CSV table of C-alpha atoms and ligand atoms in Angstrom, one decimal:
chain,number,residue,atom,x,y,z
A,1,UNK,CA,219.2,192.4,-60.5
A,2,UNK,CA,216.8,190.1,-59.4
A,3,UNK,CA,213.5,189.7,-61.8
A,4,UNK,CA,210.2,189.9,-60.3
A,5,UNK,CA,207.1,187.5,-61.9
A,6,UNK,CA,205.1,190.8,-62.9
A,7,UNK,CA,201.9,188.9,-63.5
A,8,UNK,CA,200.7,187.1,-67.0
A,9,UNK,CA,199.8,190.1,-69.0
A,10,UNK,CA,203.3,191.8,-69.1
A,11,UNK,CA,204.9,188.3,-68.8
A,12,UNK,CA,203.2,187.7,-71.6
A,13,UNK,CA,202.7,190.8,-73.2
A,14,UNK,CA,203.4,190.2,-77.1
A,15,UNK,CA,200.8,187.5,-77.1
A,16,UNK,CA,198.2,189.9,-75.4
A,17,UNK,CA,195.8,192.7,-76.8
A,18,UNK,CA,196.6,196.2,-77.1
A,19,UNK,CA,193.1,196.9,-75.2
A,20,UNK,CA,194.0,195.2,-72.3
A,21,UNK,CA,197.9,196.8,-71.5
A,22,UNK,CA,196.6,200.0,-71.3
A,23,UNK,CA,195.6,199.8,-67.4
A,24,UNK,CA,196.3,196.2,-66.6
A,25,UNK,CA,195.0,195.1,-62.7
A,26,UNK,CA,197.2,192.6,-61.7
A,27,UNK,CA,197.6,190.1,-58.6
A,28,UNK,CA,200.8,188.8,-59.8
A,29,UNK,CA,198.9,185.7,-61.1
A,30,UNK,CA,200.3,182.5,-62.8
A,31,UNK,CA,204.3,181.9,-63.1
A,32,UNK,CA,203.3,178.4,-61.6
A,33,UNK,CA,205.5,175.6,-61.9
A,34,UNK,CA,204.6,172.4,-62.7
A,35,UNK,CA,204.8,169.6,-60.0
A,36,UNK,CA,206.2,166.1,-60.9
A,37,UNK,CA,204.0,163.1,-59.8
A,38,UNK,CA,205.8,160.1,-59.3
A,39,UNK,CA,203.5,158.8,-57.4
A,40,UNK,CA,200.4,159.4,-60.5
A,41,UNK,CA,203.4,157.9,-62.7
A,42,UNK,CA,203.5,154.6,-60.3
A,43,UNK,CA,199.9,154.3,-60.4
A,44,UNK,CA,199.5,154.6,-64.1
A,45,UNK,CA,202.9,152.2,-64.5
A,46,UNK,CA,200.3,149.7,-62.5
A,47,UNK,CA,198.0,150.1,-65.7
A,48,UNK,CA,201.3,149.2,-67.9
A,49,UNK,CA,201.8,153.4,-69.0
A,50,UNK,CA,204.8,154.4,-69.0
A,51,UNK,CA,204.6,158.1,-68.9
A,52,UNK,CA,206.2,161.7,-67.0
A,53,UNK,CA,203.1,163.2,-65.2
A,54,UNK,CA,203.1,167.1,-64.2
A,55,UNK,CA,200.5,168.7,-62.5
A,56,UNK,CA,199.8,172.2,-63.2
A,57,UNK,CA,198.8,173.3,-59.6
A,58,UNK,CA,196.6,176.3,-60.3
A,59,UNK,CA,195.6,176.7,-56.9
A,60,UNK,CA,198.5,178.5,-56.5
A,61,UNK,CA,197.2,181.6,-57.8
A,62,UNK,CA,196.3,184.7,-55.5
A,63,UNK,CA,192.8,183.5,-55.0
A,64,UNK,CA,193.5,180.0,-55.2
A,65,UNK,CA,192.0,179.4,-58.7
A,66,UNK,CA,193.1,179.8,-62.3
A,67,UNK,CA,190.3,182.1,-62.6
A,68,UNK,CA,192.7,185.1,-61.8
A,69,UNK,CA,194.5,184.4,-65.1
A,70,UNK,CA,191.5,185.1,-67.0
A,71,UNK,CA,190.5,188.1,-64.6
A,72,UNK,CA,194.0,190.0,-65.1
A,73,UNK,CA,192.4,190.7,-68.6
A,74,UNK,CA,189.3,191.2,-68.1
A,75,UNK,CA,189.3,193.3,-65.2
A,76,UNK,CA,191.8,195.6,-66.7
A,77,UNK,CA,189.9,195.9,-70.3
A,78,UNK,CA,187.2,197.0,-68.1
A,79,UNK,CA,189.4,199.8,-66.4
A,80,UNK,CA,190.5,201.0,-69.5
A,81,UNK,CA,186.9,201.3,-70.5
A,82,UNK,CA,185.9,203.5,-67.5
A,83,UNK,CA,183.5,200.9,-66.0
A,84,UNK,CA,182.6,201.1,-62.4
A,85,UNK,CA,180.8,198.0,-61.7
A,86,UNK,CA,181.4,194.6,-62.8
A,87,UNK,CA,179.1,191.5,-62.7
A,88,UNK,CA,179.2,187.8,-63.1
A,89,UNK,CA,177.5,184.4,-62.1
A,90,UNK,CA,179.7,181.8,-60.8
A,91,UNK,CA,179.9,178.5,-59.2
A,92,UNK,CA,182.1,180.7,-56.7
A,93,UNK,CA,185.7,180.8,-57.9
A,94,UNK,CA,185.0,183.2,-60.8
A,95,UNK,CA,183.0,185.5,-58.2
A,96,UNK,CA,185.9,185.3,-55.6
A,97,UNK,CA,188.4,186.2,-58.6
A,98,UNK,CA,186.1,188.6,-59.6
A,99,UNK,CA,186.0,190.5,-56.0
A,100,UNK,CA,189.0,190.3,-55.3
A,101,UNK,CA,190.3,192.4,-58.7
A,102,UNK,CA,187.7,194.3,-58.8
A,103,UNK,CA,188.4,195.3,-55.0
A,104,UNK,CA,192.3,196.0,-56.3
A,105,UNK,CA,190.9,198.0,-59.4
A,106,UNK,CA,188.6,199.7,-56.9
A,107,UNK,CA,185.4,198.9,-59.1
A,108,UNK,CA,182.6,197.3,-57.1
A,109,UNK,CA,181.6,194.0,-58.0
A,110,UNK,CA,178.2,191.9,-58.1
A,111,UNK,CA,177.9,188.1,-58.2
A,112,UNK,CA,175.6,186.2,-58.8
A,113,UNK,CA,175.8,182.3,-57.4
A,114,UNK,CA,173.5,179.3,-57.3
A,115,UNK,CA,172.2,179.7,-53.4
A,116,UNK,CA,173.2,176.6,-51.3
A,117,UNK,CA,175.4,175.3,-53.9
A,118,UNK,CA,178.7,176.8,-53.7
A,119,UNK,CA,181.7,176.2,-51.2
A,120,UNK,CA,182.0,178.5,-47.8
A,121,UNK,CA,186.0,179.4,-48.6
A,122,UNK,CA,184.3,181.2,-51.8
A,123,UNK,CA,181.6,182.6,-50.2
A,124,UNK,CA,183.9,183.8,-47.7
A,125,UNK,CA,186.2,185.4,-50.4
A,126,UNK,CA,183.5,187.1,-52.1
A,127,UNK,CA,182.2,188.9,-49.2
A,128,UNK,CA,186.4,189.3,-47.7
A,129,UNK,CA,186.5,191.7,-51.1
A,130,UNK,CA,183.4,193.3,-50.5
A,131,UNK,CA,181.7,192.2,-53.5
A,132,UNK,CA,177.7,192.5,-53.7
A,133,UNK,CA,176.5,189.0,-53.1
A,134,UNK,CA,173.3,187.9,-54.6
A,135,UNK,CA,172.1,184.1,-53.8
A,136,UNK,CA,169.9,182.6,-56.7
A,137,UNK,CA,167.4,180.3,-56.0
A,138,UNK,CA,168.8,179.0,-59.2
A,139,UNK,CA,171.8,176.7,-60.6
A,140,UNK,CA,174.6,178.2,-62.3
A,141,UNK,CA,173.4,178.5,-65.7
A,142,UNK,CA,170.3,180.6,-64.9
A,143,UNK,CA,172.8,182.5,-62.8
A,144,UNK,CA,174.5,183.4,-66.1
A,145,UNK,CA,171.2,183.5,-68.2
A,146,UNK,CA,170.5,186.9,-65.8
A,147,UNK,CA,174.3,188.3,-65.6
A,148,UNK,CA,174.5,188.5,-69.6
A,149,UNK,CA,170.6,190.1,-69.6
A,150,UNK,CA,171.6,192.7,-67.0
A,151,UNK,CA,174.9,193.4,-68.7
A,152,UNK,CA,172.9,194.1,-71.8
A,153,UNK,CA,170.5,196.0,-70.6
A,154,UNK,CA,172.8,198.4,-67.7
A,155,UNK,CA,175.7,198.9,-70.4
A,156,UNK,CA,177.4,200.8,-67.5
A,157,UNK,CA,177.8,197.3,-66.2
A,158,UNK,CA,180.6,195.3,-67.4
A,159,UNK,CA,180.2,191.3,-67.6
A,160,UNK,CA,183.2,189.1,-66.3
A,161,UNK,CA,182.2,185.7,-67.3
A,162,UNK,CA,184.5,183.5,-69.4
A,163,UNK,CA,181.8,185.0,-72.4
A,164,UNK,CA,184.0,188.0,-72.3
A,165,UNK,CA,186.8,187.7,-74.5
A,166,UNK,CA,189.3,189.0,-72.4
A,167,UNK,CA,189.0,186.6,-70.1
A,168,UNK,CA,190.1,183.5,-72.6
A,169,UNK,CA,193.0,186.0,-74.2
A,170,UNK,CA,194.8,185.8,-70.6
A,171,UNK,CA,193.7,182.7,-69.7
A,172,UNK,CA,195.4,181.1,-72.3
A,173,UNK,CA,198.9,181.4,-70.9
A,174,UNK,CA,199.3,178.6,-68.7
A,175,UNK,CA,199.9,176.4,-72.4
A,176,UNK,CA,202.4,179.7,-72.5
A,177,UNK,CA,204.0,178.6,-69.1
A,178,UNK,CA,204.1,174.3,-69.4
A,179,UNK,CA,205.9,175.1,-73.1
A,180,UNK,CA,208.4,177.2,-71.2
A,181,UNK,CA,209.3,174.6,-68.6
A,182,UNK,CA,208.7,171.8,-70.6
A,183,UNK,CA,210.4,172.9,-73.9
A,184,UNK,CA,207.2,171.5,-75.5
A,185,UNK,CA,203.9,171.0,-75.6
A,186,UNK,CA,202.9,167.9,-73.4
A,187,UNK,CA,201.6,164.5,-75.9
A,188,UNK,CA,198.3,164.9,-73.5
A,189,UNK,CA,197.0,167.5,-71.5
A,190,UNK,CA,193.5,166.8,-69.1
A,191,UNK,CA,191.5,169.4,-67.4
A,192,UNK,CA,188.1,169.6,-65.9
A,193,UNK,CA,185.0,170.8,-67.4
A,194,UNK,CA,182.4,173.3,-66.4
A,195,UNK,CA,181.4,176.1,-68.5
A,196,UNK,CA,184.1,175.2,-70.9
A,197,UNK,CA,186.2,178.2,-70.8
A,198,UNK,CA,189.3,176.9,-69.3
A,199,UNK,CA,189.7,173.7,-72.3
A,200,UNK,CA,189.4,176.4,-75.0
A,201,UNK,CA,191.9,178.4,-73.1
A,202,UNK,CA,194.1,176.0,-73.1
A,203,UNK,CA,193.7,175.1,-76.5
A,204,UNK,CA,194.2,178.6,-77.7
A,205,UNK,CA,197.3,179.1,-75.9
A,206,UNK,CA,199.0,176.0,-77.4
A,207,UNK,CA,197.9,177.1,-80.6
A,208,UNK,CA,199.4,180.5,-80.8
A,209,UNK,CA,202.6,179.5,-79.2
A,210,UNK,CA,203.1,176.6,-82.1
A,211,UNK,CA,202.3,179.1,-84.3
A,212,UNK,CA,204.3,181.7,-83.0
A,213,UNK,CA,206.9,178.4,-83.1
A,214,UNK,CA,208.1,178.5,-79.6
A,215,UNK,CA,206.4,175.2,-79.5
A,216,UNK,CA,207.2,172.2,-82.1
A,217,UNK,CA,203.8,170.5,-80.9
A,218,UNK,CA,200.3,171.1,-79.8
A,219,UNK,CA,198.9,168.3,-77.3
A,220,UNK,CA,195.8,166.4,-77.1
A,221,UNK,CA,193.1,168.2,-75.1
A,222,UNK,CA,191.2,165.7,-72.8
A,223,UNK,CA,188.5,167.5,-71.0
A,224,UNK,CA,186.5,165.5,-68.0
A,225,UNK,CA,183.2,166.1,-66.6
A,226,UNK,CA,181.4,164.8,-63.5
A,227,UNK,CA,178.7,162.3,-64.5
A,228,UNK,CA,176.1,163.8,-63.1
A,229,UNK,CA,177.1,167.6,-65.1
A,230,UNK,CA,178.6,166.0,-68.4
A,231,UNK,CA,176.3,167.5,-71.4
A,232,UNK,CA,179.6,167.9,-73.4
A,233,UNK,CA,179.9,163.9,-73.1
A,234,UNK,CA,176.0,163.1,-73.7
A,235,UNK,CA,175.7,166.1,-76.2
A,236,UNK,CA,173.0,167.5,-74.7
A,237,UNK,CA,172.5,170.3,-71.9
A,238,UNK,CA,171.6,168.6,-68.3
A,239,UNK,CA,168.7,170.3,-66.5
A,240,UNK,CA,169.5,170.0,-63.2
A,241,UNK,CA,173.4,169.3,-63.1
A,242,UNK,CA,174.4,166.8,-59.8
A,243,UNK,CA,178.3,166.6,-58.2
A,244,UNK,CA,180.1,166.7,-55.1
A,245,UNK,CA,182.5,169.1,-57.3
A,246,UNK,CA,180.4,172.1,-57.2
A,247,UNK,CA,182.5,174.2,-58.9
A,248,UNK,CA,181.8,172.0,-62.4
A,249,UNK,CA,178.3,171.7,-61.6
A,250,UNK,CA,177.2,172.9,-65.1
A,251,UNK,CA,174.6,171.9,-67.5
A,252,UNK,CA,174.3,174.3,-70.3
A,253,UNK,CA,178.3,175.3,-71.0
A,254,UNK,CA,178.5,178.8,-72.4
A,255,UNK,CA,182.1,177.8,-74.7
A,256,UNK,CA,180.5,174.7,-76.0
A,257,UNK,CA,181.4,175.4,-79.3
A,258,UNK,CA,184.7,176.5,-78.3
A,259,UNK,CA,185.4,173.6,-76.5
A,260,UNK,CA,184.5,171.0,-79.2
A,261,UNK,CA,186.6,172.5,-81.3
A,262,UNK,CA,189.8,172.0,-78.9
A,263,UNK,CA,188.8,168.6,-78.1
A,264,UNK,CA,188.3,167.4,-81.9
A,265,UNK,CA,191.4,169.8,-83.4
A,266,UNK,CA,193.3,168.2,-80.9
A,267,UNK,CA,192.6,164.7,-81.2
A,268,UNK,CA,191.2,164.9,-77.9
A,269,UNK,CA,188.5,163.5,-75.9
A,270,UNK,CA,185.5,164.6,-73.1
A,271,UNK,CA,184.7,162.1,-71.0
A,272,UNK,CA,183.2,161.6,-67.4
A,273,UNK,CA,183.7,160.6,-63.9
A,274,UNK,CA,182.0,159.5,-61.3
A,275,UNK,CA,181.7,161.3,-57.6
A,276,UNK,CA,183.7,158.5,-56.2
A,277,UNK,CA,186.8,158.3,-58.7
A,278,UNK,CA,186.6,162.4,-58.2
A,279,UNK,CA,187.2,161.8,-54.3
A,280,UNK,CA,189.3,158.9,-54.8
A,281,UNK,CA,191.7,161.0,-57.2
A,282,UNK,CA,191.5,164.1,-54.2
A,283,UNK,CA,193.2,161.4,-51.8
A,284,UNK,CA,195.2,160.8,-54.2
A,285,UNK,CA,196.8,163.6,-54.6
A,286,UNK,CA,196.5,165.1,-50.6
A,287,UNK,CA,197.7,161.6,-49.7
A,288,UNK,CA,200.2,160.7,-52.0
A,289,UNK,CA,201.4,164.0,-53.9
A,290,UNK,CA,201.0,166.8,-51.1
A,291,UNK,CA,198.6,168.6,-53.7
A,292,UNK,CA,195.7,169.5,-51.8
A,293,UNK,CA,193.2,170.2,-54.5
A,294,UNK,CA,188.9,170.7,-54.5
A,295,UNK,CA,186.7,168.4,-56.2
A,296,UNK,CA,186.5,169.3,-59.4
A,297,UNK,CA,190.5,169.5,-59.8
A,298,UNK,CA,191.1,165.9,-59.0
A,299,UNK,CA,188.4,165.5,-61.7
A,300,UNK,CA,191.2,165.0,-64.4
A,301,UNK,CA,193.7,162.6,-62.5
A,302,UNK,CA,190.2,160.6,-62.2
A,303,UNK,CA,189.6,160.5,-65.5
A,304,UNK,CA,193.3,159.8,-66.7
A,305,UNK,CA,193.5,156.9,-64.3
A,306,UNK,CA,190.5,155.6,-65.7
A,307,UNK,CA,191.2,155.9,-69.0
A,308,UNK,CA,194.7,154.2,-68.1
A,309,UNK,CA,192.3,151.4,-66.7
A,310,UNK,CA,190.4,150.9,-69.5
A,311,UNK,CA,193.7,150.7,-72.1
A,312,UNK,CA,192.4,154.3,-73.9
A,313,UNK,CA,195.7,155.8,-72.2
A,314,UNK,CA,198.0,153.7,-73.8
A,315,UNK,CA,196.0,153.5,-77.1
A,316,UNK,CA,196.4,156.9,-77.1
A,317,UNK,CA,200.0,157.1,-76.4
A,318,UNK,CA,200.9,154.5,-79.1
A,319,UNK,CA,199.3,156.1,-81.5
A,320,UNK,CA,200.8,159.5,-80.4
A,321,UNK,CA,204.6,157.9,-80.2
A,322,UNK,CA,204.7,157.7,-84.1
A,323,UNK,CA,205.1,161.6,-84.8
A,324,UNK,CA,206.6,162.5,-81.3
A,325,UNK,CA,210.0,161.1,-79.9
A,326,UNK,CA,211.3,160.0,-76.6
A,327,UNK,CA,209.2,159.4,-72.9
A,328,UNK,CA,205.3,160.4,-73.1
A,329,UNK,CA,204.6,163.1,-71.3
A,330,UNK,CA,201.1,164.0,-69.2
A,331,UNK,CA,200.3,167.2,-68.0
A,332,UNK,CA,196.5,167.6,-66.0
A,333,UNK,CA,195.3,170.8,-64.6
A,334,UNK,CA,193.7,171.1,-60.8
A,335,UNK,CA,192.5,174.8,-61.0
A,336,UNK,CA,191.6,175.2,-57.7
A,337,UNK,CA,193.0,175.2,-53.8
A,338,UNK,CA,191.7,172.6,-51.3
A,339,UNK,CA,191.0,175.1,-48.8
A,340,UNK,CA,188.2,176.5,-50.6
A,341,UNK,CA,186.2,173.3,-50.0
A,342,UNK,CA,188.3,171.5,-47.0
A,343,UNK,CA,185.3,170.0,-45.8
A,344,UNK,CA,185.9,167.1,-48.4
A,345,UNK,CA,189.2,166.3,-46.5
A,346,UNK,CA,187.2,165.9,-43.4
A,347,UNK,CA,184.5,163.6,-44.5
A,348,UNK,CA,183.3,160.8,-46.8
A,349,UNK,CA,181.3,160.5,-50.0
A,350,UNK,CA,178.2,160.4,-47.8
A,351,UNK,CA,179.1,163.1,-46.0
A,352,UNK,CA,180.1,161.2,-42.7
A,353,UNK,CA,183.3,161.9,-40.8
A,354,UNK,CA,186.1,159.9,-42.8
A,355,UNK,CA,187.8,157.2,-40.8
A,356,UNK,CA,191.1,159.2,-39.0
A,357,UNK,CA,190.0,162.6,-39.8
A,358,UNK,CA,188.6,163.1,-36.2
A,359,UNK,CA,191.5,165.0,-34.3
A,360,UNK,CA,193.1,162.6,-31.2
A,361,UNK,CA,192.7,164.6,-27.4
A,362,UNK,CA,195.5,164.1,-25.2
A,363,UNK,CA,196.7,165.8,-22.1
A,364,UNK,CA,199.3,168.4,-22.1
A,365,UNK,CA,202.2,166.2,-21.3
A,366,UNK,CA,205.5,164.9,-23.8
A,367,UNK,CA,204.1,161.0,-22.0
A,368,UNK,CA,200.8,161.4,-23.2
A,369,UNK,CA,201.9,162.7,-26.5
A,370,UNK,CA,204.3,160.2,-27.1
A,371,UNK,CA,201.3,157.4,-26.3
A,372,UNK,CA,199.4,158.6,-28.5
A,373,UNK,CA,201.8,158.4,-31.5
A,374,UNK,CA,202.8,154.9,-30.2
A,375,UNK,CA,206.3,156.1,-29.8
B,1,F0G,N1,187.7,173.8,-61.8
B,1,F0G,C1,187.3,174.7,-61.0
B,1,F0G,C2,187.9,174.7,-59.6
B,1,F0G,C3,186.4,175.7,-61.4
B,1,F0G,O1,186.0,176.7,-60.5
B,1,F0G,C4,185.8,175.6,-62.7
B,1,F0G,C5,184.8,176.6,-63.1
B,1,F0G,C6,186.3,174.6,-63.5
B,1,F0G,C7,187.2,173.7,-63.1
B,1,F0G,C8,185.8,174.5,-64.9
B,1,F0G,O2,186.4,175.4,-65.8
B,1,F0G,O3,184.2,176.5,-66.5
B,1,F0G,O4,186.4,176.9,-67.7
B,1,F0G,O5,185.3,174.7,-67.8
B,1,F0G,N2,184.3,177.5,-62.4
B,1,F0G,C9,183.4,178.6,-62.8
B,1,F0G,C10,183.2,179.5,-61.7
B,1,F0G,C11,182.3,178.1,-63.6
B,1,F0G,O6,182.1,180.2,-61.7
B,1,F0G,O7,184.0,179.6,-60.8
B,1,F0G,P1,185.5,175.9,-67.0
């Protein structure tokens, strides 16, 4: 009989809490293959790497982030516990993720999200799942300053952030899912930064699984930050964080700690990017890969190209080739769908229409039509 993907938590199920099986809320999130880039592999072979790249497209989830990973768990902890109303902040794709299980729990939801700063697809999911919307005139980190204060002081409230345990013990099985397909852990895996959640994830999952020995290696964890939101790079929290990727447009990361830890354990690295490799790696990988990612997910392939550019890549991969055998392997994470921003497929860096993005009129006839594409 054919066997259905029943969502990460029974997937997953021996590497999950018992707290969190008893009423899980599921959207049938993860079971997401990994996509190989020939075309990233030609660019880095440019740089002289030699190296198997695999995307892990997480906009494939049911609300087009890997947020709903971490929601499964923590939405259904909070059904066992009874609670009726759940909260978070969010630089949107947490609050859509929220909404939308919270909607399929039936539990009402409240987010909280840094007013004029946040993509329309996720404002349009958040108020699709009838979740209570609540615009700060704020960034994200006061946004989360007041979730974790009202949480604390309305106890019927339940908090949803990546602070909540659940969320990471869920989270973590996408390293579950690129051991399965791979047979291994990957020599490197990049993701983006933000509040730090989804690196510690990461580095969790690969952890338990090597220990649990369905994995003979753990990778490196490289995590990337846009330069103008990268306190995990300069060490120091950023007071008003700056980035075209919105959705990484942090300054005070709530698993700092966490995070460190993955990148140092790991042999790892943060680093940043700038706006411009950031859209330069979403062409990339609309143009050449068919992934059509937001900002912050082409954050990583922007950092690995630049690190291949500056010879860190292959550093790194040298050193690396001495305890692991056979062709490197790369694996980066883009956690999020295009279509929750699209407007950065439409125009440029400043905003202004990019060159062959405006739609070509022509009359209603196979002539015209075939004039227009110069047939
Ligand atoms: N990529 C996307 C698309 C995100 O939405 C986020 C975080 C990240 C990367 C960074 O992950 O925070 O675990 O380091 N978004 C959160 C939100 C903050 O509210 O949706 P992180």
């Amino acid at each position: 009989m054919a066997q259905m993907w029943r969502g990460v938590v029974h997937e997953y199920a021996e590497f999950i809490p018992e707290h969190i099986k008893e009423a899980v809320v599921t959207l049938g999130e993860g079971g997401i293959p990994l996509i190989r880039s020939s075309t990233v592999q030609r660019r880095l072979a440019d740089f002289g790497v030699h190296a198997e790249v695999y995307i892990k497209f997480e906009g494939r989830n049911p609300t087009g982030s890997f947020k709903d990973r971490g929601m499964t768990g923590a939405i259904s902890a909070e059904k066992a516990k009874g609670t009726k109303v759940v909260i978070c902040a969010s630089t949107g794709n947490t609050s859509a993720s929220a909404a939308a299980y919270a909607a399929a729990a039936g539990m009402t939801s409240a987010v909280l999200v840094p007013d004029g700063k946040i993509a329309t697809g996720k404002l349009a999911q958040a108020i699709a799942h009838g979740a209570n919307l609540l615009q700060v005139d704020g960034n994200f980190d006061d946004c989360l300053i007041i979730a974790r204060q009202l949480a604390k002081d309305f106890p019927v409230v339940g908090l949803v952030n990546s602070v909540n345990p659940n969320r990471l013990q869920t989270q973590k099985t996408a390293s579950f899912e690129v051991v399965d397909e791979m047979g291994d852990a990957p020599w490197i895996h990049a993701v983006p930064v933000g509040n730090a959640a989804n690196i510690s994830a990461y580095w969790m999952g690969y952890k338990e699984y090597a220990d649990a020995e369905n994995a003979a290696n753990r990778p490196q964890m490289w995590g990337f930050q846009a330069e103008g939101a990268a306190p995990m790079v300069n060490g120091k929290r950023v007071e008003n964080p700056k980035t075209i990727a919105t959705a990484i447009q942090i300054g005070n990361p709530a698993s700092w700690d966490l995070a460190v830890s993955a990148a140092a354990e790991s042999g790892g690295l943060f680093d940043t990017v700038t706006d411009e490799e950031i859209l330069g790696a979403h062409r990339i990988l609309s143009n050449e890969s068919g992934v059509f990612v937001e900002p912050a997910s082409a954050a990583p392939l922007a950092g690995i190209l630049k690190e291949a550019e500056s010879g860190k890549l292959s550093a790194a991969l040298s050193e690396l080739s001495e305890r692991r055998a056979g062709t490197a392997q790369i694996v980066f994470t883009s956690t999020g769908h295009g279509l929750k921003d699209p407007n950065w497929a439409l125009y440029d860096i400043n905003l202004k229409p990019k060159e062959g993005s405006e739609p070509i009129k022509v009359q209603n006839s196979v002539d015209a039509v075939a004039g227009a594409l110069g047939l």
